[in-house]
XYZ file of C-alpha atoms in Angstrom:
348
model
C 1.008 -49.064 176.990
C 0.966 -52.870 176.661
C -1.012 -54.596 179.395
C 0.839 -57.210 181.419
C -0.317 -60.020 183.697
C 0.144 -58.465 187.116
C -0.617 -61.640 189.050
C 2.070 -63.434 187.052
C 4.587 -60.682 187.812
C 3.764 -60.833 191.516
C 4.242 -64.597 191.437
C 7.692 -64.138 189.871
C 8.722 -61.463 192.364
C 7.534 -63.530 195.318
C 9.316 -66.558 193.895
C 12.554 -64.567 193.888
C 11.966 -63.321 197.421
C 11.125 -66.771 198.801
C 14.040 -68.518 197.103
C 16.414 -69.888 199.747
C 19.536 -69.720 197.579
C 21.175 -67.454 194.997
C 19.606 -67.715 191.534
C 20.930 -70.392 189.236
C 22.510 -69.082 186.069
C 19.767 -70.621 183.969
C 17.189 -68.689 185.988
C 18.734 -65.237 185.958
C 20.810 -65.044 182.761
C 17.786 -64.843 180.407
C 16.401 -62.043 182.586
C 19.695 -60.126 182.415
C 19.793 -60.466 178.630
C 16.158 -59.381 178.217
C 16.592 -56.384 180.538
C 19.702 -55.337 178.605
C 17.760 -55.580 175.351
C 15.047 -53.336 176.816
C 17.629 -50.786 177.989
C 19.368 -50.774 174.605
C 16.104 -50.121 172.749
C 14.518 -47.401 174.890
C 12.266 -44.839 173.246
C 14.429 -41.876 172.119
C 11.646 -39.514 173.208
C 12.182 -40.754 176.758
C 15.890 -41.486 176.534
C 17.628 -39.589 173.692
C 20.130 -41.683 171.768
C 23.823 -40.960 171.408
C 25.756 -40.568 168.157
C 26.190 -44.331 167.711
C 22.526 -45.090 168.281
C 22.510 -46.246 171.899
C 20.131 -44.715 174.453
C 22.064 -42.047 176.347
C 22.384 -41.370 180.047
C 19.430 -38.961 180.238
C 15.820 -39.906 181.051
C 12.944 -37.491 180.389
C 10.172 -38.493 182.762
C 6.480 -38.181 181.976
C 5.178 -34.892 183.348
C 1.495 -35.776 183.736
C 1.762 -38.623 186.263
C 3.210 -38.942 189.790
C 6.746 -40.179 190.371
C 8.001 -42.434 193.154
C 11.684 -41.846 193.889
C 13.361 -44.868 195.467
C 16.667 -44.449 197.341
C 19.561 -46.923 197.486
C 18.183 -50.456 197.722
C 21.292 -52.418 198.757
C 19.822 -55.909 198.472
C 16.630 -54.984 200.373
C 14.161 -57.213 198.562
C 11.582 -56.603 201.291
C 11.769 -52.842 200.698
C 11.271 -53.363 196.969
C 8.208 -55.560 197.492
C 6.709 -52.951 199.821
C 7.080 -50.304 197.117
C 5.680 -52.364 194.254
C 2.703 -53.731 196.218
C 1.962 -50.711 198.388
C -1.763 -49.910 198.458
C -3.187 -46.415 198.491
C -6.308 -45.369 200.406
C -8.441 -46.863 197.615
C -6.626 -50.230 197.839
C -4.928 -49.678 194.458
C -1.368 -51.013 194.321
C 1.678 -49.319 192.858
C 2.049 -52.026 190.232
C -1.560 -51.540 189.100
C -0.886 -47.830 188.629
C 2.264 -48.611 186.649
C 0.264 -50.902 184.404
C -2.361 -48.185 183.836
C 0.263 -45.521 183.056
C -0.805 -43.639 186.184
C 2.592 -43.686 187.891
C 6.322 -43.940 187.228
C 9.178 -45.137 189.436
C 12.797 -44.011 189.461
C 15.347 -45.897 191.567
C 18.575 -44.001 192.301
C 20.678 -47.166 191.993
C 22.882 -49.270 194.274
C 21.212 -52.647 194.084
C 24.110 -54.705 195.425
C 25.846 -54.984 198.812
C 23.701 -55.140 201.945
C 24.709 -52.413 204.392
C 24.894 -52.173 208.195
C 22.166 -54.771 208.812
C 24.577 -57.344 207.318
C 27.888 -56.080 208.742
C 28.504 -59.257 210.746
C 27.593 -61.419 207.762
C 30.122 -59.578 205.608
C 32.881 -60.322 208.111
C 31.977 -64.011 208.145
C 31.707 -64.048 204.356
C 35.154 -62.463 204.166
C 36.580 -65.502 205.934
C 34.897 -67.668 203.296
C 36.444 -65.491 200.583
C 39.959 -65.850 202.042
C 39.488 -69.629 201.876
C 38.466 -69.397 198.193
C 34.814 -70.128 198.973
C 35.396 -73.748 199.944
C 32.483 -72.962 202.248
C 30.199 -70.118 201.230
C 26.925 -70.124 203.171
C 27.276 -66.517 204.382
C 28.194 -65.257 200.933
C 25.338 -67.312 199.481
C 22.959 -65.340 201.699
C 24.377 -62.037 200.450
C 24.191 -63.066 196.804
C 20.660 -64.408 197.227
C 19.650 -60.911 198.319
C 21.809 -58.837 195.941
C 21.189 -60.851 192.784
C 17.580 -61.397 193.836
C 16.966 -57.676 194.253
C 18.443 -56.949 190.842
C 16.432 -59.764 189.279
C 13.309 -58.058 190.658
C 14.484 -54.722 189.238
C 15.042 -56.299 185.827
C 11.605 -57.928 185.827
C 10.037 -54.537 186.475
C 12.069 -52.868 183.732
C 11.135 -55.599 181.262
C 7.422 -55.298 182.014
C 7.175 -51.500 182.455
C 9.967 -50.122 180.234
C 8.698 -46.549 179.956
C 7.470 -46.208 183.547
C 10.189 -47.939 185.565
C 13.777 -46.676 185.594
C 16.837 -47.761 187.542
C 19.753 -45.313 187.496
C 23.348 -46.401 187.829
C 24.866 -46.027 191.286
C 28.466 -46.482 192.314
C 27.686 -50.053 193.431
C 26.678 -51.065 189.893
C 30.180 -52.435 189.286
C 30.007 -56.225 189.047
C 33.639 -56.433 187.908
C 34.871 -54.199 190.758
C 36.773 -52.286 188.096
C 38.780 -49.117 188.417
C 38.053 -46.981 185.379
C 35.174 -45.897 183.119
C 33.821 -43.844 186.028
C 33.988 -46.773 188.453
C 36.092 -47.510 191.521
C 36.522 -50.715 193.537
C 34.311 -50.783 196.622
C 34.869 -51.827 200.224
C 33.171 -50.906 203.496
C 32.708 -53.662 206.084
C 35.025 -56.085 204.301
C 36.129 -56.219 200.636
C 32.602 -56.367 199.259
C 33.417 -55.448 195.671
C 36.149 -58.038 195.226
C 34.201 -60.654 197.193
C 31.228 -60.342 194.826
C 33.433 -60.466 191.732
C 35.239 -63.558 193.022
C 31.920 -65.225 193.860
C 30.527 -64.585 190.377
C 33.678 -65.952 188.760
C 33.559 -69.041 190.992
C 29.896 -69.953 190.647
C 28.754 -68.413 187.352
C 30.140 -68.490 183.826
C 32.213 -65.879 182.040
C 29.213 -65.330 179.785
C 27.084 -64.410 182.787
C 29.743 -61.987 184.052
C 29.964 -60.380 180.608
C 26.207 -60.092 180.143
C 25.728 -58.563 183.592
C 28.618 -56.154 182.953
C 26.946 -55.058 179.710
C 23.632 -54.591 181.524
C 25.290 -52.177 183.963
C 26.875 -50.218 181.110
C 23.419 -49.530 179.664
C 21.968 -47.966 182.832
C 21.050 -44.243 182.661
C 22.439 -41.572 184.991
C 20.018 -38.626 185.282
C 16.217 -38.379 185.320
C 14.524 -35.064 184.512
C 11.028 -34.474 185.859
C 8.635 -31.532 185.750
C 10.151 -29.752 188.754
C 12.898 -32.084 189.925
C 16.056 -33.947 188.930
C 17.332 -37.318 190.139
C 20.754 -38.940 190.083
C 22.522 -41.348 192.387
C 24.834 -38.783 193.960
C 25.058 -35.030 194.138
C 26.338 -33.721 190.783
C 30.047 -32.982 190.957
C 29.525 -30.098 188.499
C 27.104 -28.979 185.809
C 26.856 -31.714 183.191
C 25.197 -30.717 179.908
C 22.655 -32.756 177.990
C 25.241 -33.670 175.371
C 27.697 -34.838 178.017
C 25.140 -37.043 179.745
C 23.669 -38.429 176.536
C 27.205 -39.367 175.424
C 28.281 -40.717 178.823
C 29.797 -43.855 177.310
C 32.689 -41.820 175.945
C 32.820 -39.344 178.851
C 33.543 -41.268 182.026
C 33.791 -38.086 184.100
C 29.999 -37.897 183.819
C 29.588 -41.375 185.287
C 31.892 -40.650 188.202
C 30.414 -37.193 188.763
C 26.833 -38.476 189.068
C 27.529 -41.635 191.096
C 30.532 -41.057 193.377
C 30.314 -37.445 194.621
C 30.661 -37.347 198.400
C 29.236 -34.708 200.732
C 31.195 -31.441 200.394
C 32.921 -32.709 197.255
C 30.803 -31.063 194.537
C 31.716 -27.779 192.914
C 29.981 -24.777 194.444
C 26.496 -24.201 192.993
C 26.558 -27.424 190.945
C 23.023 -28.316 192.057
C 21.624 -24.864 191.280
C 23.333 -24.866 187.899
C 21.870 -28.267 187.046
C 18.360 -27.181 188.092
C 18.576 -23.979 186.059
C 20.017 -25.764 183.023
C 17.430 -28.563 182.883
C 14.346 -26.905 184.405
C 14.890 -23.177 183.871
C 15.601 -20.256 186.186
C 11.984 -19.204 186.632
C 10.488 -20.933 189.652
C 13.767 -22.454 190.766
C 12.801 -21.875 194.400
C 10.265 -24.702 193.874
C 12.691 -27.141 192.204
C 14.581 -29.933 193.948
C 17.368 -32.334 193.055
C 16.962 -35.795 194.669
C 19.631 -38.403 195.321
C 20.889 -41.068 197.669
C 24.472 -42.332 197.979
C 25.170 -40.997 201.459
C 22.971 -42.114 204.374
C 20.674 -39.837 206.348
C 19.486 -40.196 209.937
C 15.771 -39.514 209.529
C 13.595 -39.133 206.424
C 15.846 -36.809 204.434
C 18.722 -34.358 204.517
C 19.046 -31.105 202.568
C 22.257 -29.752 201.108
C 23.229 -27.132 198.521
C 21.147 -24.350 200.108
C 18.275 -26.773 200.546
C 17.921 -27.695 196.869
C 19.648 -31.107 197.030
C 17.672 -33.731 198.963
C 19.171 -37.017 200.146
C 16.641 -39.734 201.021
C 18.746 -42.838 201.726
C 18.131 -44.202 205.215
C 19.409 -47.818 205.342
C 17.149 -48.604 208.321
C 13.850 -47.306 206.908
C 11.639 -47.818 203.858
C 11.784 -44.207 202.597
C 10.356 -42.960 199.306
C 9.560 -39.578 197.795
C 6.158 -39.275 196.117
C 6.075 -36.340 193.697
C 2.734 -35.255 192.256
C 2.688 -33.282 188.997
C -0.181 -30.939 189.884
C 1.338 -29.498 193.063
C 4.493 -27.949 194.442
C 6.929 -30.203 196.236
C 6.627 -30.088 200.027
C 9.381 -32.269 201.416
C 7.746 -32.811 204.801
C 4.635 -34.161 203.086
C 6.109 -35.835 200.024
C 8.912 -37.856 201.628
C 7.391 -40.692 203.610
C 8.272 -43.911 205.381
C 6.405 -46.998 204.206
C 5.111 -49.452 206.754
C 6.784 -52.855 206.482
C 4.020 -55.169 205.258
C 6.247 -57.877 203.800
C 4.525 -60.751 205.598
C 1.110 -59.614 204.379
C 2.391 -59.207 200.811
C 3.938 -62.677 200.805
C 0.791 -64.293 202.238
C -1.542 -62.626 199.749
C -0.956 -64.160 196.314
C -3.451 -61.762 194.749
C -2.959 -58.065 194.102
């Protein structure tokens, strides 16, 4: 694994976090292009390629190192910094472990669109949108966070390609398109259309196209030693061939990113666990996802096998260790918010 300059990466991530405006196109476009190149050239042993030579939608995780599972991020740059620079009891940071091939991270997707913490801002930004962004300070704040978060994600993928993975969520839809497994999004206002209009107003068509291509290269399912991960609950059993060839099977994209609670076919989670991990020992296997919010640390569905870990108000992660069984009450934890300390300390 190629060594990288961790202090330099921290400087870049902190620069993104401290930036008081959305990124300029000249700042972020090269990062988008580089991250897309990395995604399009992933190791076929980790991400099997489809029939036309592109990496497919399936990620085979390393089985000998721990995995951090990160729920929906939704523009929470502070959450991301607290994951990357979290220190264990020996004062070793997550990013140091990534660099030493001692850890891997899987994010379940949904980088864009701040949630309830920004509900009022969305309503004010909507007024800006209706006036064609003649004024746009509230939407600038949203795009600073959403594009900034994804710029951080891309930097991590570029520097740790085999140990950092970001799965596609239903919010990875920069064009707010309907089709190819995507649907337009709205919640507090018309977030999907507002973002698309903002990009078209303040960035070039080339930027929109390059970011759109980046999203199309994101994987959908991660397979670990005793667990699976996708953005949403699987709508049904999807085979390896279907997921690897997701670009020509849009049902796979929709079925792993949009499935609501009580919408999946009966036993879809069990079938996926048996298919990818085997029937023996299935009582110790879990399928992790986000998509729908939970009240506390996690929520179990599908006879306890499907575990949702997305709490918009907390910094929740799952930490899965390869040498032991998964114990949800021990392995799903809330990180302390140490953003101020991380920002102050320029060193690792």
